[in-house]
Coordinates of C-alpha atoms and ligand atoms in Angstrom, one line a residue:
M181 CA 32.6 -8.7 4.2
N182 CA 29.9 -10.5 6.2
H183 CA 26.2 -10.1 6.2
T184 CA 25.5 -8.5 9.5
L185 CA 24.6 -4.9 9.6
S186 CA 27.3 -2.4 10.0
P187 CA 26.3 1.2 10.7
E188 CA 27.5 2.3 7.3
L189 CA 25.1 -0.1 5.7
A190 CA 22.1 1.4 7.4
Q191 CA 22.9 4.9 6.2
R192 CA 20.3 7.1 4.6
P193 CA 20.2 7.6 0.8
K194 CA 23.3 9.6 -0.1
T195 CA 23.0 13.2 -1.2
S196 CA 25.2 14.5 -3.9
H197 CA 24.8 17.2 -6.4
H198 CA 22.9 14.9 -8.7
A199 CA 20.8 13.5 -6.0
S200 CA 19.6 16.8 -4.7
E201 CA 18.0 17.5 -8.1
L202 CA 15.8 14.4 -7.7
P203 CA 12.7 14.8 -5.6
W204 CA 13.1 12.7 -2.4
W205 CA 9.9 10.8 -2.9
K206 CA 11.3 9.2 -6.1
R207 CA 14.3 7.9 -4.2
T208 CA 12.5 6.7 -1.1
T209 CA 11.6 3.3 0.3
V210 CA 8.3 3.0 2.1
Y211 CA 7.4 0.6 4.9
Q212 CA 3.7 0.2 5.8
V213 CA 2.9 -0.1 9.5
Y214 CA -0.5 -1.4 10.5
P215 CA -0.4 0.3 13.9
R216 CA -2.9 -2.1 15.6
S217 CA -0.6 -5.0 14.9
F218 CA 2.9 -3.6 15.3
A219 CA 3.8 -3.2 18.9
D220 CA 1.7 -2.8 22.1
T221 CA 3.2 -0.9 24.9
N222 CA 0.4 -0.6 27.5
G223 CA -0.7 -4.3 27.5
D224 CA -4.2 -3.8 26.2
G225 CA -3.4 -6.1 23.3
I226 CA -3.7 -3.4 20.7
G227 CA -0.6 -1.9 19.0
D228 CA -0.1 1.8 19.7
L229 CA 1.8 4.9 18.6
R230 CA 4.3 4.5 21.4
G231 CA 4.9 1.0 20.1
V232 CA 5.7 2.4 16.7
I233 CA 8.1 4.9 18.3
G234 CA 9.8 2.1 20.1
K235 CA 10.5 0.3 16.9
L236 CA 11.8 3.3 14.9
D237 CA 15.5 2.3 15.5
Y238 CA 14.6 -1.1 14.1
L239 CA 13.2 0.5 11.0
R240 CA 16.1 2.8 10.6
D241 CA 18.5 -0.1 10.8
L242 CA 16.5 -2.0 8.3
G243 CA 17.2 0.8 6.0
V244 CA 13.8 2.1 5.0
E245 CA 13.3 5.8 4.9
T246 CA 9.5 6.4 4.9
I247 CA 6.9 4.9 7.2
W248 CA 3.3 4.9 6.2
L249 CA 0.9 4.2 9.0
S250 CA -2.7 2.9 8.4
P251 CA -5.2 5.3 10.1
F252 CA -5.2 5.8 13.9
F253 CA -7.6 8.7 14.0
D254 CA -10.7 8.8 16.2
S255 CA -13.0 6.1 15.0
P256 CA -15.5 3.5 16.2
Q257 CA -13.1 1.0 14.6
A258 CA -15.8 -0.8 12.7
D259 CA -13.2 -1.0 9.8
F260 CA -10.2 -0.6 12.1
G261 CA -9.7 3.0 11.5
Y262 CA -10.8 3.3 7.9
D263 CA -14.1 4.7 9.3
I264 CA -13.1 8.1 10.7
R265 CA -15.3 9.9 13.3
D266 CA -12.9 12.9 13.9
H267 CA -10.1 13.7 11.4
F268 CA -8.3 15.8 13.9
G269 CA -8.3 13.5 16.9
I270 CA -6.4 10.3 17.7
S271 CA -8.2 7.1 18.7
S272 CA -7.5 6.6 22.4
E273 CA -6.5 3.0 21.9
Y274 CA -3.6 4.1 19.8
G275 CA -2.5 7.0 22.0
S276 CA -2.9 10.8 22.3
L277 CA -2.2 13.8 20.1
D278 CA 1.0 14.2 22.0
D279 CA 2.1 10.7 21.0
C280 CA 1.3 11.6 17.5
H281 CA 3.4 14.7 17.5
A282 CA 6.2 12.7 19.3
L283 CA 6.0 10.1 16.5
I284 CA 6.4 12.7 13.8
E285 CA 9.3 14.3 15.7
E286 CA 11.1 11.0 16.4
V287 CA 10.8 9.9 12.8
H288 CA 12.4 13.2 11.6
Q289 CA 15.1 13.0 14.2
R290 CA 16.2 9.8 12.6
G291 CA 16.3 11.4 9.2
M292 CA 13.2 9.5 8.2
R293 CA 9.8 10.5 6.8
V294 CA 6.2 9.7 7.8
V295 CA 3.1 9.3 5.7
F296 CA -0.4 9.3 7.1
D297 CA -3.4 7.6 5.6
M298 CA -6.2 9.9 4.4
V299 CA -9.6 8.5 3.9
L300 CA -11.2 11.2 1.8
N301 CA -13.9 9.2 0.2
H302 CA -16.1 8.5 3.2
T303 CA -16.4 8.9 6.9
S304 CA -17.8 6.8 9.7
N305 CA -21.5 6.8 10.1
E306 CA -20.7 8.1 13.6
H307 CA -19.1 11.2 12.2
P308 CA -21.0 14.3 13.5
W309 CA -21.5 15.3 9.9
F310 CA -23.3 12.1 9.0
V311 CA -25.3 12.1 12.3
E312 CA -26.6 15.6 11.3
S313 CA -27.0 14.8 7.7
K314 CA -29.2 11.9 8.4
S315 CA -31.3 13.7 11.0
S316 CA -33.5 15.6 8.4
K317 CA -33.7 16.5 4.8
H318 CA -33.4 20.1 5.7
N319 CA -30.3 19.8 7.9
P320 CA -27.5 22.1 6.6
R321 CA -25.3 19.0 6.4
R322 CA -27.8 17.0 4.4
D323 CA -25.9 17.6 1.2
Y324 CA -22.5 16.5 2.7
Y325 CA -23.4 12.9 1.7
L326 CA -25.2 11.4 -1.3
W327 CA -28.9 11.0 -0.5
R328 CA -31.5 10.0 -3.1
D329 CA -35.1 8.8 -3.3
G330 CA -35.7 5.2 -3.9
R331 CA -37.3 4.0 -7.1
A332 CA -41.0 3.2 -7.4
P333 CA -43.0 1.4 -6.2
G334 CA -43.0 3.4 -3.0
G335 CA -39.3 4.1 -3.0
R336 CA -38.6 0.5 -1.9
E337 CA -36.0 -0.1 -4.6
P338 CA -32.6 1.6 -4.4
P339 CA -32.1 4.8 -6.6
N340 CA -30.1 3.0 -9.3
N341 CA -28.2 -0.3 -10.0
W342 CA -24.8 0.8 -8.6
R343 CA -22.9 -1.8 -6.7
S344 CA -20.3 -1.1 -4.0
M345 CA -16.7 -1.9 -4.6
L346 CA -17.3 -5.1 -2.7
G347 CA -20.0 -6.2 -5.2
R348 CA -23.1 -5.9 -3.1
R349 CA -25.7 -3.1 -3.2
G350 CA -24.1 0.2 -2.3
W351 CA -27.3 2.1 -1.5
H352 CA -28.6 1.9 2.0
Y353 CA -32.1 2.8 3.1
D354 CA -32.6 5.1 6.0
R355 CA -36.0 5.3 7.6
T356 CA -35.6 8.7 9.3
T357 CA -36.0 10.5 6.1
D358 CA -37.2 7.7 3.8
Q359 CA -34.2 8.1 1.5
W360 CA -31.1 6.1 0.6
Y361 CA -27.5 7.0 1.0
W362 CA -24.6 5.8 -1.0
A363 CA -21.5 4.0 0.3
S364 CA -18.7 2.8 -2.1
F365 CA -17.4 0.4 0.6
L366 CA -19.2 -0.9 3.6
P367 CA -22.7 0.4 4.8
F368 CA -21.2 2.2 7.8
Q369 CA -18.9 4.2 5.6
P370 CA -21.1 6.7 3.8
D371 CA -19.5 8.5 0.9
L372 CA -18.9 12.3 1.1
N373 CA -20.4 14.5 -1.6
Y374 CA -17.4 16.1 -3.3
R375 CA -19.8 18.1 -5.6
N376 CA -20.6 20.1 -2.5
P377 CA -17.8 22.8 -2.3
E378 CA -18.1 23.0 1.5
V379 CA -17.3 19.3 1.8
K380 CA -14.3 19.6 -0.6
E381 CA -13.0 22.6 1.4
A382 CA -13.4 20.9 4.7
M383 CA -11.5 17.8 3.5
L384 CA -8.8 19.9 2.0
D385 CA -8.4 21.5 5.4
V386 CA -7.9 18.1 6.9
V387 CA -5.1 17.6 4.4
R388 CA -3.5 21.0 5.1
H389 CA -3.8 20.4 8.9
W390 CA -1.8 17.2 8.9
L391 CA 0.8 18.3 6.4
S392 CA 1.4 21.5 8.4
M393 CA 2.0 19.2 11.5
G394 CA 5.1 18.0 9.6
V395 CA 3.6 14.9 7.9
D396 CA 5.7 14.2 4.7
G397 CA 3.0 12.6 2.6
L398 CA -0.4 11.0 2.3
R399 CA -1.6 7.7 1.2
L400 CA -5.1 8.2 -0.3
D401 CA -7.6 5.6 0.5
I402 CA -9.9 4.4 -2.4
F403 CA -9.2 7.7 -4.2
N404 CA -10.7 6.3 -7.5
A405 CA -14.2 6.4 -6.0
L406 CA -14.3 10.1 -5.0
F407 CA -16.6 11.5 -7.7
K408 CA -19.6 9.6 -9.0
D409 CA -21.8 10.5 -12.0
A410 CA -23.7 13.6 -11.1
A411 CA -26.9 12.3 -12.8
F412 CA -26.7 8.9 -11.0
T413 CA -26.9 7.1 -14.4
N414 CA -27.1 3.3 -14.1
N415 CA -23.9 1.4 -14.7
P416 CA -23.9 -0.7 -17.9
F417 CA -23.9 -4.5 -17.8
S418 CA -20.7 -6.4 -17.9
F419 CA -20.0 -10.1 -18.3
R420 CA -17.2 -10.0 -15.7
P421 CA -18.0 -11.8 -12.4
V422 CA -15.1 -10.4 -10.4
P423 CA -12.8 -7.4 -10.8
S424 CA -9.1 -8.1 -11.7
E425 CA -6.0 -6.0 -11.2
D426 CA -6.3 -4.7 -14.7
N427 CA -10.0 -3.9 -14.7
P428 CA -12.3 -2.8 -11.8
D429 CA -15.4 -3.9 -13.6
G430 CA -17.1 -6.9 -12.0
F431 CA -20.2 -8.3 -10.3
F432 CA -21.8 -8.1 -13.7
Q433 CA -21.5 -4.4 -14.1
Q434 CA -19.2 -1.8 -15.5
T435 CA -17.9 0.8 -13.1
R436 CA -18.3 3.6 -15.6
H437 CA -20.3 5.9 -13.3
T438 CA -18.8 5.0 -10.0
I439 CA -15.0 4.6 -10.4
D440 CA -12.4 6.6 -12.3
H441 CA -14.7 9.5 -13.0
P442 CA -13.1 12.3 -15.0
D443 CA -13.8 14.7 -12.2
T444 CA -11.7 12.5 -9.9
F445 CA -8.7 12.8 -12.3
A446 CA -9.3 16.6 -12.3
F447 CA -9.5 16.6 -8.5
A448 CA -6.1 14.8 -8.3
R449 CA -4.5 18.0 -9.8
E450 CA -6.5 20.3 -7.5
L451 CA -5.3 18.3 -4.5
R452 CA -1.7 18.4 -5.7
A453 CA -1.8 22.2 -6.0
V454 CA -3.1 22.3 -2.4
V455 CA -0.3 20.1 -1.2
D456 CA 2.3 22.0 -3.1
A457 CA 1.1 25.2 -1.5
V458 CA 1.7 24.0 2.1
P459 CA 4.9 25.6 3.4
G460 CA 7.8 23.4 4.1
P461 CA 9.6 20.6 2.3
P462 CA 8.0 18.9 -0.7
R463 CA 5.4 16.2 0.3
F464 CA 4.0 13.3 -1.7
L465 CA 0.7 11.8 -2.5
V466 CA 0.2 8.1 -3.3
G467 CA -3.2 7.0 -4.5
E468 CA -5.0 3.8 -3.8
V469 CA -6.5 3.2 -7.2
F470 CA -7.3 0.0 -9.1
G471 CA -7.0 -0.9 -12.7
A472 CA -4.6 -1.0 -15.7
P473 CA -1.4 1.0 -15.3
H474 CA -2.5 2.9 -18.5
T475 CA -5.6 4.2 -16.8
L476 CA -4.0 4.8 -13.4
R477 CA -1.4 7.1 -14.9
R478 CA -4.2 9.6 -15.5
Y479 CA -4.2 10.2 -11.7
C480 CA -0.7 11.6 -12.0
G481 CA -1.9 14.3 -14.4
E482 CA -0.8 14.7 -18.0
D483 CA 2.0 17.1 -17.0
A484 CA 2.8 15.1 -13.9
D485 CA 0.8 17.7 -11.9
G486 CA -1.5 15.2 -10.2
L487 CA -0.8 12.5 -7.6
H488 CA 3.0 11.8 -7.3
L489 CA 2.5 8.1 -7.3
V490 CA -0.2 5.5 -7.6
F491 CA -0.1 1.9 -6.3
L492 CA 0.4 -0.5 -9.2
F493 CA -1.2 -3.5 -7.6
K494 CA -0.5 -5.5 -10.8
S495 CA 2.9 -6.1 -9.2
M496 CA 1.1 -8.3 -6.6
R497 CA -0.2 -10.6 -9.2
A498 CA 2.6 -10.8 -11.9
P499 CA 3.2 -14.4 -12.6
F500 CA 6.3 -15.6 -10.8
S501 CA 8.2 -16.4 -13.9
G502 CA 10.9 -14.7 -16.1
P503 CA 8.5 -13.8 -18.9
G504 CA 5.8 -12.6 -16.5
V505 CA 8.1 -10.3 -14.5
R506 CA 9.7 -9.0 -17.7
A507 CA 6.3 -8.1 -19.1
M508 CA 5.3 -6.3 -16.0
I509 CA 8.5 -4.3 -15.8
A510 CA 8.1 -3.4 -19.5
E511 CA 4.6 -2.3 -19.0
F512 CA 5.4 -0.1 -16.0
E513 CA 8.4 1.4 -17.9
R514 CA 6.2 2.1 -20.9
E515 CA 3.3 3.7 -18.9
F516 CA 5.4 5.5 -16.3
P517 CA 8.4 7.1 -18.2
E518 CA 10.1 10.1 -16.6
P519 CA 8.9 12.3 -15.0
F520 CA 6.4 9.6 -13.9
F521 CA 7.5 6.9 -11.5
P522 CA 6.1 3.4 -10.9
T523 CA 5.6 1.6 -7.6
Y524 CA 6.3 -2.0 -6.6
V525 CA 3.9 -3.4 -4.0
F526 CA 3.6 -7.1 -3.1
G527 CA 1.3 -6.9 0.0
N528 CA -0.8 -4.7 2.2
H529 CA -3.4 -5.0 5.0
D530 CA -6.1 -6.0 2.5
R531 CA -4.3 -8.7 0.5
P532 CA -2.9 -12.1 1.2
R533 CA 0.7 -12.0 2.4
S534 CA 3.0 -12.2 -0.5
I535 CA 4.9 -15.2 0.6
L536 CA 1.7 -17.3 0.5
R537 CA 1.7 -17.5 -3.3
L538 CA 5.4 -18.4 -3.1
G539 CA 4.6 -21.5 -1.1
N540 CA 6.4 -19.9 1.9
H541 CA 9.6 -20.4 0.1
A542 CA 12.3 -18.1 1.6
G543 CA 14.5 -18.1 -1.4
K544 CA 11.6 -16.9 -3.6
A545 CA 10.7 -14.2 -1.1
K546 CA 14.3 -12.9 -1.3
L547 CA 14.2 -13.0 -5.1
L548 CA 11.0 -10.9 -5.1
A549 CA 12.5 -8.5 -2.6
T550 CA 15.4 -8.1 -4.9
L551 CA 13.1 -7.2 -7.7
Q552 CA 11.2 -4.7 -5.5
L553 CA 14.3 -3.0 -4.2
T554 CA 16.2 -2.8 -7.4
A555 CA 13.7 -2.0 -10.1
R556 CA 12.8 1.6 -11.1
G557 CA 10.0 2.6 -8.8
V558 CA 9.1 3.3 -5.2
P559 CA 9.0 0.0 -3.1
F560 CA 6.2 -0.4 -0.6
I561 CA 7.1 -3.0 2.0
Y562 CA 4.3 -4.4 4.2
Y563 CA 5.3 -5.0 7.8
G564 CA 6.5 -8.5 8.4
E565 CA 7.5 -9.1 4.8
E566 CA 11.1 -8.4 5.7
I567 CA 11.0 -11.6 7.9
G568 CA 8.8 -13.6 5.6
M569 CA 5.9 -13.6 8.0
H570 CA 3.4 -16.2 6.9
H571 CA -0.2 -15.8 6.0
H572 CA -2.7 -17.4 8.4
D573 CA -5.8 -19.2 7.4
I574 CA -8.7 -18.0 9.6
P575 CA -12.2 -19.1 8.7
A576 CA -14.5 -16.1 8.1
V577 CA -16.8 -17.0 11.0
H578 CA -14.0 -16.1 13.4
G579 CA -13.1 -13.0 11.5
L580 CA -13.2 -9.6 13.2
D581 CA -12.7 -7.9 9.8
P582 CA -16.1 -6.3 8.7
I583 CA -15.6 -7.8 5.2
A584 CA -15.5 -11.3 6.7
T585 CA -18.8 -10.4 8.4
H586 CA -20.2 -8.9 5.2
F587 CA -19.5 -12.1 3.4
R588 CA -20.1 -14.6 6.1
F589 CA -22.4 -16.5 3.8
V590 CA -19.5 -17.4 1.5
P591 CA -18.3 -20.9 2.1
D592 CA -14.7 -21.3 3.1
W593 CA -13.7 -23.2 0.1
V594 CA -14.9 -20.4 -2.1
A595 CA -13.0 -17.9 0.1
R596 CA -9.8 -20.0 -0.3
R597 CA -10.2 -20.0 -4.0
L598 CA -10.7 -16.3 -4.1
R599 CA -7.6 -15.9 -2.0
R600 CA -5.6 -17.7 -4.6
S601 CA -6.6 -14.9 -7.1
G602 CA -5.6 -12.3 -4.6
I603 CA -9.0 -11.4 -3.1
L604 CA -9.1 -11.7 0.7
L605 CA -12.5 -12.0 2.4
N606 CA -11.1 -12.2 5.9
R607 CA -8.3 -9.6 6.1
D608 CA -7.4 -10.6 9.7
E609 CA -5.3 -13.2 8.0
S610 CA -2.7 -10.8 6.9
R611 CA -2.9 -8.4 9.9
L612 CA -1.5 -10.7 12.6
P613 CA 0.8 -9.2 15.3
M614 CA 4.3 -8.5 14.2
Q615 CA 6.7 -11.2 15.2
W616 CA 9.6 -9.7 17.2
H617 CA 11.0 -12.6 19.2
H618 CA 10.3 -16.1 20.4
G619 CA 8.5 -15.0 23.6
P620 CA 4.7 -15.1 24.2
H621 CA 2.7 -13.4 21.4
G622 CA 5.9 -13.1 19.4
G623 CA 6.9 -10.1 21.6
F624 CA 4.0 -8.0 20.3
T625 CA 2.4 -7.4 23.7
H626 CA 3.0 -8.1 27.4
H627 CA 3.1 -11.7 28.6
A628 CA -0.2 -11.6 30.4
S629 CA -2.2 -9.8 27.7
S630 CA -4.0 -11.3 24.8
P631 CA -3.4 -9.6 21.5
W632 CA -6.5 -8.3 19.5
L633 CA -5.7 -11.1 17.0
A634 CA -3.9 -14.2 18.1
S635 CA -0.3 -14.4 17.0
H636 CA 0.7 -16.8 14.2
P637 CA 1.5 -20.2 15.6
N638 CA 5.0 -20.0 14.1
S639 CA 6.0 -16.8 15.9
A640 CA 8.5 -18.6 18.0
E641 CA 10.5 -19.6 14.9
V642 CA 9.8 -16.8 12.4
N643 CA 10.7 -13.5 14.1
V644 CA 13.1 -10.6 14.0
A645 CA 15.3 -11.8 16.8
A646 CA 15.8 -15.2 15.2
Q647 CA 16.8 -13.6 11.9
E648 CA 18.8 -10.7 13.1
N649 CA 22.1 -12.4 13.3
D650 CA 21.5 -15.1 10.7
P651 CA 23.4 -14.0 7.6
H652 CA 21.1 -16.1 5.4
S653 CA 17.8 -14.9 6.8
I654 CA 15.2 -13.0 4.8
L655 CA 15.8 -10.0 7.1
S656 CA 19.5 -9.9 6.4
C657 CA 18.7 -10.0 2.7
Y658 CA 16.4 -7.0 3.0
R659 CA 19.0 -5.1 5.0
Q660 CA 21.7 -5.8 2.5
L661 CA 19.5 -4.9 -0.4
L662 CA 18.3 -1.7 1.2
A663 CA 21.8 -0.7 2.2
M664 CA 23.0 -1.2 -1.4
R665 CA 20.1 0.8 -2.7
N666 CA 20.8 3.6 -0.2
R667 CA 24.4 3.8 -1.5
S668 CA 23.5 3.6 -5.2
L669 CA 21.9 6.5 -7.1
A670 CA 21.5 4.1 -10.1
L671 CA 19.3 1.8 -8.0
Q672 CA 17.4 4.7 -6.4
A673 CA 16.6 6.7 -9.4
G674 CA 18.5 5.5 -12.5
S675 CA 16.9 4.6 -15.8
L676 CA 16.0 0.9 -16.3
E677 CA 16.9 -1.1 -19.4
L678 CA 15.8 -4.7 -19.8
L679 CA 18.6 -6.9 -21.0
S680 CA 18.4 -10.1 -23.1
P681 CA 22.0 -11.5 -22.8
A682 CA 22.7 -14.1 -25.4
G683 CA 22.5 -17.6 -24.2
V684 CA 20.7 -16.7 -20.9
P685 CA 17.4 -18.5 -20.5
L686 CA 14.1 -16.6 -20.5
A687 CA 13.6 -17.5 -16.9
V688 CA 16.3 -15.0 -16.0
V689 CA 15.3 -11.4 -15.8
A690 CA 18.2 -9.0 -16.3
Y691 CA 18.2 -5.3 -16.2
R692 CA 20.6 -2.3 -16.1
R693 CA 20.1 0.8 -14.0
R694 CA 22.0 3.9 -15.0
H695 CA 22.2 7.3 -13.4
G696 CA 24.0 10.2 -15.0
E697 CA 25.7 10.5 -18.3
G698 CA 29.0 9.5 -20.0
E699 CA 32.0 9.0 -17.8
R700 CA 30.3 10.0 -14.6
A701 CA 27.4 7.6 -15.1
E702 CA 26.7 5.2 -12.3
V703 CA 25.5 1.8 -13.2
A704 CA 24.0 -1.3 -11.6
E705 CA 23.0 -4.6 -13.1
V706 CA 20.5 -7.1 -11.7
F707 CA 20.0 -10.8 -12.6
L708 CA 17.0 -12.7 -11.2
N709 CA 16.5 -16.4 -11.8
F710 CA 12.9 -17.3 -11.7
S711 CA 13.4 -21.0 -12.2
S712 CA 14.9 -23.9 -10.3
R713 CA 17.4 -24.5 -13.1
E714 CA 20.9 -23.0 -12.9
A715 CA 21.8 -20.4 -15.5
R716 CA 25.2 -19.0 -16.4
V717 CA 25.4 -15.2 -16.6
E718 CA 28.2 -12.8 -17.3
L719 CA 28.6 -10.1 -14.7
P720 CA 29.4 -6.6 -16.0
A721 CA 32.9 -5.2 -15.4
L722 CA 32.2 -2.1 -13.4
P723 CA 34.7 0.0 -11.6
D724 CA 34.5 -0.2 -7.8
R725 CA 32.1 -3.0 -7.9
T726 CA 30.0 -4.7 -5.2
V727 CA 28.4 -8.1 -5.9
F728 CA 25.5 -9.3 -3.7
S729 CA 23.7 -12.6 -4.0
T730 CA 20.4 -13.4 -2.2
L731 CA 21.7 -16.9 -1.5
R732 CA 25.5 -16.3 -1.0
G733 CA 25.6 -12.8 0.5
A734 CA 28.5 -10.5 -0.5
M735 CA 30.5 -12.1 -3.2
D736 CA 34.0 -11.7 -4.5
P737 CA 33.9 -8.5 -6.5
S738 CA 36.2 -10.0 -9.2
E739 CA 33.8 -12.8 -10.2
S740 CA 32.9 -12.4 -13.8
R741 CA 31.0 -15.5 -14.9
I742 CA 28.7 -17.2 -12.4
S743 CA 26.1 -19.9 -12.4
L744 CA 22.9 -18.5 -10.9
R745 CA 21.4 -21.0 -8.6
A746 CA 17.7 -21.9 -8.3
F747 CA 15.7 -18.7 -7.6
E748 CA 18.9 -16.7 -6.9
G749 CA 19.1 -13.0 -7.4
V750 CA 22.4 -11.2 -8.0
V751 CA 23.0 -7.4 -7.9
V752 CA 26.2 -5.8 -9.2
C753 CA 26.6 -2.2 -8.4
Q754 CA 29.2 0.5 -8.0
G755 CA 30.2 1.7 -4.6
Ligands
GLC1039 C1 -9.1 0.7 1.4 C2 -8.4 0.2 2.6 C3 -9.2 -0.8 3.3 C4 -10.5 -0.2 3.8 C5 -11.2 0.5 2.6 C6 -12.3 1.4 3.1 O1 -9.2 -0.3 0.4 O2 -7.1 -0.2 2.3 O3 -8.5 -1.4 4.4 O4 -11.3 -1.2 4.4 O5 -10.4 1.2 1.8 O6 -11.8 2.5 3.6
CA1040 CA1 -1.8 -0.7 23.4

């Protein structure tokens, strides 16, 4: 066997009697496309929907099933699409409605699925609703957003002490009506008022609209901020300066009245019922929520009748060590037992690229990919991760990202320190154009164009073309792992049991995946060496065995004892 991709390896997850009982969204693999940075077809330097369509064969051959696209709806692009002006229209720089329908169709033709990004929490300040809302206190849309009087003296102080998710004041004064509006994120993203039934219905209609166009699922932007305390009670004091993956409190205040409101948990179930009622195949919802897995599970509903999945961003920060990873897996398993399901996510358009904290070490990136693609959970791969695209340091003063502008007073050395703890002030750094080949701009756009963000200086070396036929590349490793996963029900949806084989150092994480019972059970075992020291392990004797190593590729299936090399991952599975 060699490493290059054969058509069988790229096959979709297999369907069998067992498999058909499992909802597809538990067995799927998700790849996040940031459309602005993926592929530009008309030479304006901005990635577009036609560009995504042109790369669907690449994604199919990579072996991923579901594509999640960051928003491309009509927007002033102040937050590159996370500020929507018209939920039913497509931003002209990304294409047309026809392109959007073509995309959905082309994805489905390849047996793949597509997930759109729903920004329910807020709109752009240019959305006609907000323009009307702001025009007068008596406008019928006034109550679509959260407006309050300022505190005395003379209303000059914001209505209460709430801070935005970014840590600065979340209330913004508007002169027209001498009141303040609330924005959980940036000032040009006013929060909708979900306590107004008209707003809720209107937004549920947006959801119904896109799902009935054939979209297979939705990623829900800052879902945890949807409902706020109805009485606008001040948030209590906290000693925490910055939020962490486990706790959204920070900036010296608790988020009790602004984040994870009980009404938001209840709304998750309401939304699920709406989604389930849309005719057609089952769809899924994945929530962007922040905090400890124990809290986040609540978004999935006590009876698993809420969001299907939530991002477990803790996976981005788990220490790169045997004990650290083992503890993370144990926690996810404890908090998300069947019928719940964890997620593994190492990067996205808001966070430093995952390879940065690995010191750009290709072997470590392959090890992490092995964890992501073989543990029990839905993997979310951020574009470029499959080729080990590097992070790029861009000083905030050059940042196009509105967060960089919002925090332009923060010195670069502080920004770099925050980045080390996973907080990115200039998100341009992880949104660079996808690197396709060694040509100008990494093949992202036409020769003569200039991309909206300059390509990474290493695009001539780190790119898809350079890795495609290299059996030892990161890309080949992803393809092999995905192909294995797509053949193995145990890897897709089996139970996970952490193993502690005698004599194996703690730096090695080992687990067994099992699908089905007794004789007919299908099993896979995974060994991940998180240290630079070799470690001997005993491979399980499984019938019809395939053995794959991140450093050696396909191995002799009769090997029984091997010495794991530094940062090597080995997967043994049936079939
Ligand atoms: C989410 C998005 C981020 C966006 C913000 C406001 O965190 O991932 O990119 O800026 O919400 O919509
Ligand atoms: Ca374009």
